[in-house]
Tab-separated table of C-alpha atoms and ligand atoms in Angstrom:
chain	number	residue	atom	x	y	z
O	1	UNK	CA	-22.003	4.406	-10.633
O	2	UNK	CA	-18.454	3.796	-9.500
O	3	UNK	CA	-17.472	0.218	-8.642
O	4	UNK	CA	-14.591	-0.275	-6.183
O	5	UNK	CA	-12.700	-3.530	-5.794
O	6	UNK	CA	-12.073	-3.904	-2.061
O	7	UNK	CA	-9.193	-5.989	-0.734
O	8	UNK	CA	-9.015	-7.276	2.824
O	9	UNK	CA	-6.270	-7.169	5.464
O	10	UNK	CA	-7.395	-9.967	7.771
O	11	UNK	CA	-11.095	-9.492	8.482
O	12	UNK	CA	-11.127	-5.753	7.612
O	13	UNK	CA	-10.943	-3.792	4.340
O	14	UNK	CA	-7.326	-2.769	3.805
O	15	UNK	CA	-6.318	0.872	4.146
O	16	UNK	CA	-5.730	1.414	0.419
O	17	UNK	CA	-9.222	0.114	-0.396
O	18	UNK	CA	-10.656	2.642	2.087
O	19	UNK	CA	-8.597	5.314	0.319
O	20	UNK	CA	-10.077	4.143	-3.021
O	21	UNK	CA	-13.636	4.325	-1.598
O	22	UNK	CA	-12.977	7.872	-0.357
O	23	UNK	CA	-11.586	8.787	-3.788
O	24	UNK	CA	-14.602	7.169	-5.532
O	25	UNK	CA	-17.069	9.359	-3.619
O	26	UNK	CA	-15.301	12.373	-5.132
O	27	UNK	CA	-15.967	11.058	-8.655
O	28	UNK	CA	-19.505	9.686	-8.594
O	29	UNK	CA	-22.726	9.999	-6.606
O	30	UNK	CA	-23.195	6.277	-6.199
O	31	UNK	CA	-20.519	3.803	-5.076
O	32	UNK	CA	-20.755	0.004	-5.057
O	33	UNK	CA	-18.089	-2.460	-3.955
O	34	UNK	CA	-16.966	-5.922	-4.947
O	35	UNK	CA	-15.204	-7.985	-2.314
O	36	UNK	CA	-14.060	-11.605	-2.348
O	37	UNK	CA	-14.628	-13.659	0.800
O	38	UNK	CA	-15.683	-10.586	2.751
O	39	UNK	CA	-19.450	-10.279	3.187
O	40	UNK	CA	-18.838	-9.544	6.896
O	41	UNK	CA	-17.316	-6.169	5.980
O	42	UNK	CA	-20.588	-4.812	4.538
O	43	UNK	CA	-21.352	-2.510	7.484
O	44	UNK	CA	-17.773	-1.155	7.460
O	45	UNK	CA	-18.169	-0.404	3.749
O	46	UNK	CA	-21.493	1.266	4.535
O	47	UNK	CA	-19.583	3.719	6.718
O	48	UNK	CA	-17.705	4.685	3.539
O	49	UNK	CA	-20.931	5.298	1.615
O	50	UNK	CA	-21.160	2.005	-0.313
O	51	UNK	CA	-24.747	1.338	-1.480
O	52	UNK	CA	-24.366	-2.280	-2.602
O	53	UNK	CA	-21.712	-4.854	-1.712
O	54	UNK	CA	-21.199	-7.621	-4.278
O	55	UNK	CA	-19.853	-10.394	-2.058
O	56	UNK	CA	-18.103	-13.127	-4.019
O	57	UNK	CA	-17.694	-16.450	-2.273
O	58	UNK	CA	-16.000	-19.588	-3.514
O	59	UNK	CA	-13.582	-21.814	-1.581
O	60	UNK	CA	-11.072	-21.692	-4.445
O	61	UNK	CA	-10.983	-17.879	-4.234
O	62	UNK	CA	-10.603	-17.586	-0.479
O	63	UNK	CA	-6.996	-16.414	-0.951
O	64	UNK	CA	-5.346	-14.211	-3.573
O	65	UNK	CA	-5.969	-15.421	-7.143
O	66	UNK	CA	-5.462	-12.334	-9.343
O	67	UNK	CA	-6.888	-13.532	-12.680
O	68	UNK	CA	-9.858	-15.272	-11.048
O	69	UNK	CA	-10.605	-12.288	-8.808
O	70	UNK	CA	-10.388	-10.052	-11.899
O	71	UNK	CA	-12.881	-12.305	-13.712
O	72	UNK	CA	-15.328	-11.751	-10.830
O	73	UNK	CA	-14.918	-7.984	-11.281
O	74	UNK	CA	-15.438	-8.337	-15.061
O	75	UNK	CA	-18.634	-10.395	-14.573
O	76	UNK	CA	-20.047	-7.747	-12.226
O	77	UNK	CA	-19.011	-4.957	-14.636
O	78	UNK	CA	-20.861	-6.739	-17.462
O	79	UNK	CA	-24.141	-6.588	-15.579
O	80	UNK	CA	-23.756	-3.143	-13.951
O	81	UNK	CA	-21.920	-1.163	-16.653
O	82	UNK	CA	-20.207	1.155	-14.121
O	83	UNK	CA	-18.752	4.485	-15.208
O	84	UNK	CA	-15.434	3.543	-13.597
O	85	UNK	CA	-13.825	0.723	-11.641
O	86	UNK	CA	-11.332	1.694	-8.938
O	87	UNK	CA	-9.000	-0.177	-6.621
O	88	UNK	CA	-6.392	0.786	-4.062
O	89	UNK	CA	-2.887	1.194	-5.479
O	90	UNK	CA	-1.433	-1.805	-3.648
O	91	UNK	CA	0.524	-4.470	-5.524
O	92	UNK	CA	-2.585	-6.643	-5.388
O	93	UNK	CA	-4.908	-3.827	-6.477
O	94	UNK	CA	-2.704	-3.019	-9.468
O	95	UNK	CA	-2.393	-6.692	-10.398
O	96	UNK	CA	-6.127	-7.401	-10.281
O	97	UNK	CA	-6.886	-4.249	-12.300
O	98	UNK	CA	-4.214	-5.122	-14.885
O	99	UNK	CA	-6.008	-8.461	-15.373
O	100	UNK	CA	-9.358	-6.635	-15.630
O	101	UNK	CA	-7.851	-4.395	-18.329
O	102	UNK	CA	-6.409	-7.352	-20.232
O	103	UNK	CA	-9.694	-9.268	-20.088
O	104	UNK	CA	-11.866	-6.330	-21.209
O	105	UNK	CA	-9.476	-4.492	-23.518
O	106	UNK	CA	-10.149	-1.287	-21.556
O	107	UNK	CA	-7.473	1.301	-20.732
O	108	UNK	CA	-6.147	1.342	-17.160
O	109	UNK	CA	-4.364	4.196	-15.330
O	110	UNK	CA	-2.459	3.176	-12.200
O	111	UNK	CA	-1.479	5.360	-9.222
O	112	UNK	CA	-3.877	8.254	-9.834
O	113	UNK	CA	-3.911	11.223	-7.453
O	114	UNK	CA	-6.576	13.344	-9.174
O	115	UNK	CA	-9.379	12.832	-11.691
O	116	UNK	CA	-11.378	15.307	-13.752
O	117	UNK	CA	-14.470	13.484	-14.967
O	118	UNK	CA	-16.120	13.866	-18.383
O	119	UNK	CA	-16.629	11.683	-21.473
O	120	UNK	CA	-12.920	11.057	-21.107
O	121	UNK	CA	-11.278	11.319	-17.701
O	122	UNK	CA	-8.226	13.523	-17.288
O	123	UNK	CA	-6.117	11.795	-14.645
O	124	UNK	CA	-3.038	12.969	-12.810
O	125	UNK	CA	-0.957	10.018	-11.796
O	126	UNK	CA	2.330	9.307	-10.109
O	127	UNK	CA	5.125	7.988	-12.297
O	128	UNK	CA	8.718	7.055	-11.636
O	129	UNK	CA	8.144	6.209	-8.013
O	130	UNK	CA	6.440	9.519	-7.314
O	131	UNK	CA	9.248	11.674	-8.720
O	132	UNK	CA	6.958	13.067	-11.445
O	133	UNK	CA	3.250	13.615	-11.994
O	134	UNK	CA	1.818	12.757	-15.403
O	135	UNK	CA	-1.438	14.132	-16.822
O	136	UNK	CA	-3.160	11.582	-19.050
O	137	UNK	CA	-6.490	11.213	-20.869
O	138	UNK	CA	-8.365	8.031	-20.050
O	139	UNK	CA	-11.115	6.980	-22.453
O	140	UNK	CA	-13.385	3.964	-22.757
O	141	UNK	CA	-16.940	3.008	-21.791
O	142	UNK	CA	-15.674	2.137	-18.300
O	143	UNK	CA	-12.580	3.794	-16.885
O	144	UNK	CA	-10.179	1.610	-14.888
O	145	UNK	CA	-7.875	3.180	-12.346
O	146	UNK	CA	-6.047	2.651	-9.071
O	147	UNK	CA	-5.455	5.326	-6.460
O	148	UNK	CA	-1.837	6.123	-5.518
O	149	UNK	CA	-1.128	4.714	-2.039
O	150	UNK	CA	-1.625	7.225	0.782
O	151	UNK	CA	-2.309	10.109	-1.630
O	152	UNK	CA	-5.386	10.906	0.477
O	153	UNK	CA	-6.578	9.943	3.938
O	154	UNK	CA	-9.466	7.465	4.176
O	155	UNK	CA	-12.579	9.354	5.314
O	156	UNK	CA	-15.948	7.951	6.266
O	157	UNK	CA	-18.983	9.291	4.347
O	158	UNK	CA	-20.959	12.143	5.969
O	159	UNK	CA	-24.063	9.891	5.768
O	160	UNK	CA	-23.345	6.174	6.281
O	161	UNK	CA	-25.459	3.622	4.382
O	162	UNK	CA	-26.860	0.222	5.223
O	163	UNK	CA	-25.612	-1.603	2.114
O	164	UNK	CA	-27.559	-4.196	0.167
O	165	UNK	CA	-25.475	-7.395	0.031
O	166	UNK	CA	-25.596	-9.155	-3.337
O	167	UNK	CA	-24.197	-12.700	-3.027
O	168	UNK	CA	-22.197	-13.698	-6.101
O	169	UNK	CA	-21.230	-17.284	-6.932
O	170	UNK	CA	-18.674	-17.056	-9.728
O	171	UNK	CA	-17.968	-19.498	-12.532
O	172	UNK	CA	-14.178	-19.698	-12.678
O	173	UNK	CA	-12.206	-21.179	-15.569
O	174	UNK	CA	-9.289	-23.478	-14.742
O	175	UNK	CA	-6.853	-21.144	-16.555
O	176	UNK	CA	-7.775	-18.258	-14.207
O	177	UNK	CA	-6.582	-20.343	-11.246
O	178	UNK	CA	-3.071	-20.931	-12.588
O	179	UNK	CA	-1.757	-18.293	-10.173
O	180	UNK	CA	-3.207	-18.341	-6.690
O	181	UNK	CA	-2.021	-18.412	-3.094
O	182	UNK	CA	-2.291	-21.923	-1.684
O	183	UNK	CA	-0.304	-21.521	1.557
O	184	UNK	CA	1.372	-18.929	3.734
O	185	UNK	CA	4.387	-18.816	6.016
O	186	UNK	CA	4.234	-16.115	8.657
O	187	UNK	CA	7.481	-14.156	9.128
O	188	UNK	CA	9.036	-14.357	12.563
O	189	UNK	CA	8.013	-11.493	14.813
O	190	UNK	CA	4.615	-9.992	15.284
O	191	UNK	CA	4.389	-6.599	13.547
O	192	UNK	CA	4.102	-6.303	9.752
O	193	UNK	CA	6.086	-3.551	8.041
O	194	UNK	CA	3.071	-2.160	6.158
O	195	UNK	CA	1.003	-1.753	9.353
O	196	UNK	CA	3.697	-0.955	11.969
O	197	UNK	CA	3.143	2.256	13.968
O	198	UNK	CA	6.923	2.598	14.445
O	199	UNK	CA	9.530	1.558	11.873
O	200	UNK	CA	13.262	1.688	12.615
O	201	UNK	CA	14.940	1.937	9.214
O	202	UNK	CA	18.515	0.882	8.541
O	203	UNK	CA	20.665	1.700	5.523
O	204	UNK	CA	24.183	1.063	4.293
O	205	UNK	CA	25.433	3.186	7.201
O	206	UNK	CA	24.574	0.323	9.595
O	207	UNK	CA	27.717	-1.312	8.215
O	208	UNK	CA	26.945	-5.034	8.497
O	209	UNK	CA	24.230	-7.610	9.108
O	210	UNK	CA	25.356	-7.825	12.752
O	211	UNK	CA	25.044	-4.048	13.076
O	212	UNK	CA	21.245	-4.408	12.867
O	213	UNK	CA	21.068	-5.897	16.384
O	214	UNK	CA	20.783	-2.409	17.919
O	215	UNK	CA	18.010	-1.499	15.454
O	216	UNK	CA	16.127	-4.732	16.242
O	217	UNK	CA	16.435	-3.906	19.971
O	218	UNK	CA	15.111	-0.363	19.506
O	219	UNK	CA	12.222	-1.566	17.301
O	220	UNK	CA	11.257	-4.182	19.922
O	221	UNK	CA	11.327	-1.545	22.690
O	222	UNK	CA	8.984	0.695	20.667
O	223	UNK	CA	6.636	-2.135	19.648
O	224	UNK	CA	7.662	-1.609	16.015
O	225	UNK	CA	9.647	-3.361	13.333
O	226	UNK	CA	12.754	-2.886	11.198
O	227	UNK	CA	12.689	-1.643	7.594
O	228	UNK	CA	15.711	-1.310	5.327
O	229	UNK	CA	17.003	0.392	2.179
O	230	UNK	CA	17.717	-1.413	-1.047
O	231	UNK	CA	21.458	-1.082	-0.437
O	232	UNK	CA	20.946	-3.338	2.572
O	233	UNK	CA	18.940	-6.011	0.751
O	234	UNK	CA	21.386	-5.903	-2.194
O	235	UNK	CA	24.239	-6.549	0.253
O	236	UNK	CA	22.298	-9.535	1.622
O	237	UNK	CA	22.228	-8.119	5.169
O	238	UNK	CA	18.435	-8.352	5.440
O	239	UNK	CA	15.624	-9.951	3.363
O	240	UNK	CA	13.749	-8.134	0.601
O	241	UNK	CA	10.518	-8.426	2.622
O	242	UNK	CA	11.933	-5.666	4.863
O	243	UNK	CA	12.757	-3.242	2.044
O	244	UNK	CA	11.054	0.158	2.118
O	245	UNK	CA	10.625	2.092	-1.123
O	246	UNK	CA	9.630	2.082	-4.742
O	247	UNK	CA	10.534	-1.578	-5.167
O	248	UNK	CA	9.730	-2.508	-1.595
O	249	UNK	CA	6.946	-1.810	0.890
O	250	UNK	CA	5.284	1.594	1.262
O	251	UNK	CA	4.899	2.399	4.923
O	252	UNK	CA	2.783	4.925	6.850
O	253	UNK	CA	3.886	4.660	10.502
O	254	UNK	CA	3.469	7.315	13.164
O	255	UNK	CA	7.275	7.444	13.434
O	256	UNK	CA	10.017	6.405	11.001
O	257	UNK	CA	13.550	6.428	12.429
O	258	UNK	CA	15.898	6.394	9.426
O	259	UNK	CA	19.383	5.309	10.539
O	260	UNK	CA	22.295	5.522	8.100
O	261	UNK	CA	19.975	6.046	5.108
O	262	UNK	CA	20.901	8.757	2.596
O	263	UNK	CA	17.332	9.430	1.389
O	264	UNK	CA	17.343	8.511	-2.308
O	265	UNK	CA	14.037	9.329	-4.037
O	266	UNK	CA	13.288	5.602	-4.483
O	267	UNK	CA	13.498	5.193	-0.701
O	268	UNK	CA	11.576	8.387	0.124
O	269	UNK	CA	8.516	7.338	-1.948
O	270	UNK	CA	8.207	4.370	0.390
O	271	UNK	CA	8.380	6.313	3.672
O	272	UNK	CA	7.023	9.793	2.923
O	273	UNK	CA	3.592	8.892	4.346
O	274	UNK	CA	5.167	8.550	7.819
O	275	UNK	CA	3.664	11.113	10.214
O	276	UNK	CA	7.105	11.983	11.628
O	277	UNK	CA	10.601	11.133	10.410
O	278	UNK	CA	13.683	11.147	12.639
O	279	UNK	CA	16.917	10.887	10.659
O	280	UNK	CA	20.170	9.725	12.243
O	281	UNK	CA	23.088	10.363	9.923
O	282	UNK	CA	26.742	11.374	10.121
O	283	UNK	CA	26.348	13.615	7.057
O	284	UNK	CA	24.652	16.977	7.759
O	285	UNK	CA	24.007	17.322	4.003
O	286	UNK	CA	22.332	13.928	3.510
O	287	UNK	CA	19.157	14.342	1.362
O	288	UNK	CA	17.043	12.530	3.997
O	289	UNK	CA	17.359	15.642	6.193
O	290	UNK	CA	15.159	17.583	3.748
O	291	UNK	CA	12.330	15.158	4.557
O	292	UNK	CA	12.971	14.738	8.277
O	293	UNK	CA	11.030	16.394	11.116
O	294	UNK	CA	13.905	15.716	13.529
O	295	UNK	CA	17.553	14.872	12.948
O	296	UNK	CA	20.522	13.719	14.961
O	297	UNK	CA	23.845	14.280	13.214
O	298	UNK	CA	26.019	11.539	14.584
O	299	UNK	CA	27.123	7.921	14.426
O	300	UNK	CA	24.098	5.629	14.623
O	301	UNK	CA	26.174	3.076	16.526
O	302	UNK	CA	26.310	5.555	19.412
O	303	UNK	CA	22.946	7.323	18.923
O	304	UNK	CA	20.645	4.279	18.588
O	305	UNK	CA	21.812	2.536	21.811
O	306	UNK	CA	21.618	5.894	23.625
O	307	UNK	CA	17.955	6.297	22.553
O	308	UNK	CA	17.239	2.704	23.650
O	309	UNK	CA	18.866	3.320	27.034
O	310	UNK	CA	16.842	6.514	27.491
O	311	UNK	CA	13.606	4.634	26.742
O	312	UNK	CA	14.522	1.838	29.185
O	313	UNK	CA	15.270	4.400	31.898
O	314	UNK	CA	11.963	6.170	31.257
O	315	UNK	CA	10.066	2.859	31.355
O	316	UNK	CA	11.739	1.917	34.663
O	317	UNK	CA	10.587	5.085	36.449
J	1	FAD	P1	23.642	5.117	0.850
J	1	FAD	O1	23.060	5.975	-0.215
J	1	FAD	O2	25.015	4.592	0.615
J	1	FAD	O3	23.617	5.972	2.193
J	1	FAD	C1	24.197	5.577	3.387
J	1	FAD	C2	23.996	6.712	4.394
J	1	FAD	O4	24.492	6.298	5.654
J	1	FAD	C3	24.735	8.005	4.035
J	1	FAD	O5	23.829	9.105	4.113
J	1	FAD	C4	25.793	8.135	5.120
J	1	FAD	O6	26.069	9.492	5.474
J	1	FAD	C5	25.141	7.408	6.275
J	1	FAD	N1	26.080	6.821	7.250
J	1	FAD	C6	27.204	6.124	7.020
J	1	FAD	N2	27.746	5.675	8.177
J	1	FAD	C7	26.924	6.122	9.166
J	1	FAD	C8	26.915	5.982	10.587
J	1	FAD	N3	27.861	5.272	11.211
J	1	FAD	N4	25.932	6.574	11.308
J	1	FAD	C9	24.943	7.304	10.677
J	1	FAD	N5	24.912	7.461	9.333
J	1	FAD	C10	25.866	6.868	8.583
J	1	FAD	N6	16.269	2.104	-2.544
J	1	FAD	C11	15.458	1.837	-1.510
J	1	FAD	O7	15.828	2.068	-0.336
J	1	FAD	N7	14.231	1.267	-1.721
J	1	FAD	C12	13.766	0.977	-2.967
J	1	FAD	O8	12.668	0.446	-3.099
J	1	FAD	C13	14.600	1.274	-4.093
J	1	FAD	N8	14.182	1.024	-5.346
J	1	FAD	C14	14.987	1.395	-6.398
J	1	FAD	C15	14.513	1.236	-7.698
J	1	FAD	C16	15.300	1.629	-8.765
J	1	FAD	C17	14.766	1.461	-10.160
J	1	FAD	C18	16.583	2.178	-8.528
J	1	FAD	C19	17.437	2.629	-9.680
J	1	FAD	C20	17.062	2.323	-7.246
J	1	FAD	C21	16.286	1.928	-6.170
J	1	FAD	N9	16.735	2.088	-4.852
J	1	FAD	C22	15.882	1.824	-3.817
J	1	FAD	C23	18.128	2.441	-4.543
J	1	FAD	C24	18.326	3.903	-4.163
J	1	FAD	O9	18.543	4.666	-5.333
J	1	FAD	C25	19.574	4.061	-3.246
J	1	FAD	O10	20.699	3.528	-3.913
J	1	FAD	C26	19.449	3.379	-1.904
J	1	FAD	O11	18.227	3.753	-1.274
J	1	FAD	C27	20.622	3.820	-1.001
J	1	FAD	O12	20.569	3.100	0.202
J	1	FAD	P2	21.208	3.729	1.538
J	1	FAD	O13	20.584	5.051	1.815
J	1	FAD	O14	21.134	2.675	2.562
J	1	FAD	O15	22.741	3.854	1.141
């Protein structure tokens, strides 16, 4: 049996957990899930072939508490002895699984894209921000792994299940609650970078913090949001929360408009799951063009307002 730790995005399982469930069905015949504060998602998990949902509820665990959430996974592992425990390769998924590994002494492989099962697993996993694939042998009574973000599309099971819901009331030690989310401040603006259908990206080529006004305008017109390169956050033009890439957010919009971004590998790993990429760059040899579906070679300060004007004209007719 494969156990999957499912994280939530609001009231729904998050996309990377659905990817992990899809991946799990390729490894084992039977898949169970553990979810904290999410018994309402049981039928959604049934669509992904989950036979049993272990629903953990405790007021202290209602928001992210990595060590305590990991302890819940460990307790369930102790009684079920799964062949493997999987999670989505989000920051939270990797953090919870790292705690599971530390608590159990088991080996953990992060960011896997392929698994060959056996007494040991042979896993192929992304390293160095996706710039190389490593083949590794994973041993242990239970294998721990996370699935590289967006390395496969989430797919519902051919035959959905009506999962059994097993209510779990955990016993949590004080020390496991040292790190937990106790409050949240919502960023201004409505669309989150990770979920936006359109992202207008800005790099060093934007030239200044003020230069982003035209990108903000275009993003608002398209119902999207702005993402930036690390050059931009390092210069202090925009906050780190907007950074796309290896050390920022990984995005999967329908359209990514990369303005004045050269296309360094650390940036590309964050945006390569976009369905379409439009690059706007003055340099016809910029590396981003190798990844782009469409390109405009030109000054973004002229091109971006021209696109915005065209959209406004189209909306007015
Ligand atoms: P540049 O490389 O300077 O490119 C600017 C581009 O703008 C050029 O292509 C230029 O032709 C174009 N341009 C200039 N003026 C105009 C104009 N007027 N109109 C149109 N185009 C114009 N980077 C990330 O983005 N995200 C990460 O998460 C990340 N993590 C990293 C982690 C590590 C460990 C390391 C070592 C680096 C990381 N980086 C990351 C940095 C990365 O290597 C690049 O340095 C960075 O992405 C470059 O940002 P840029 O494309 O904005 O700037």
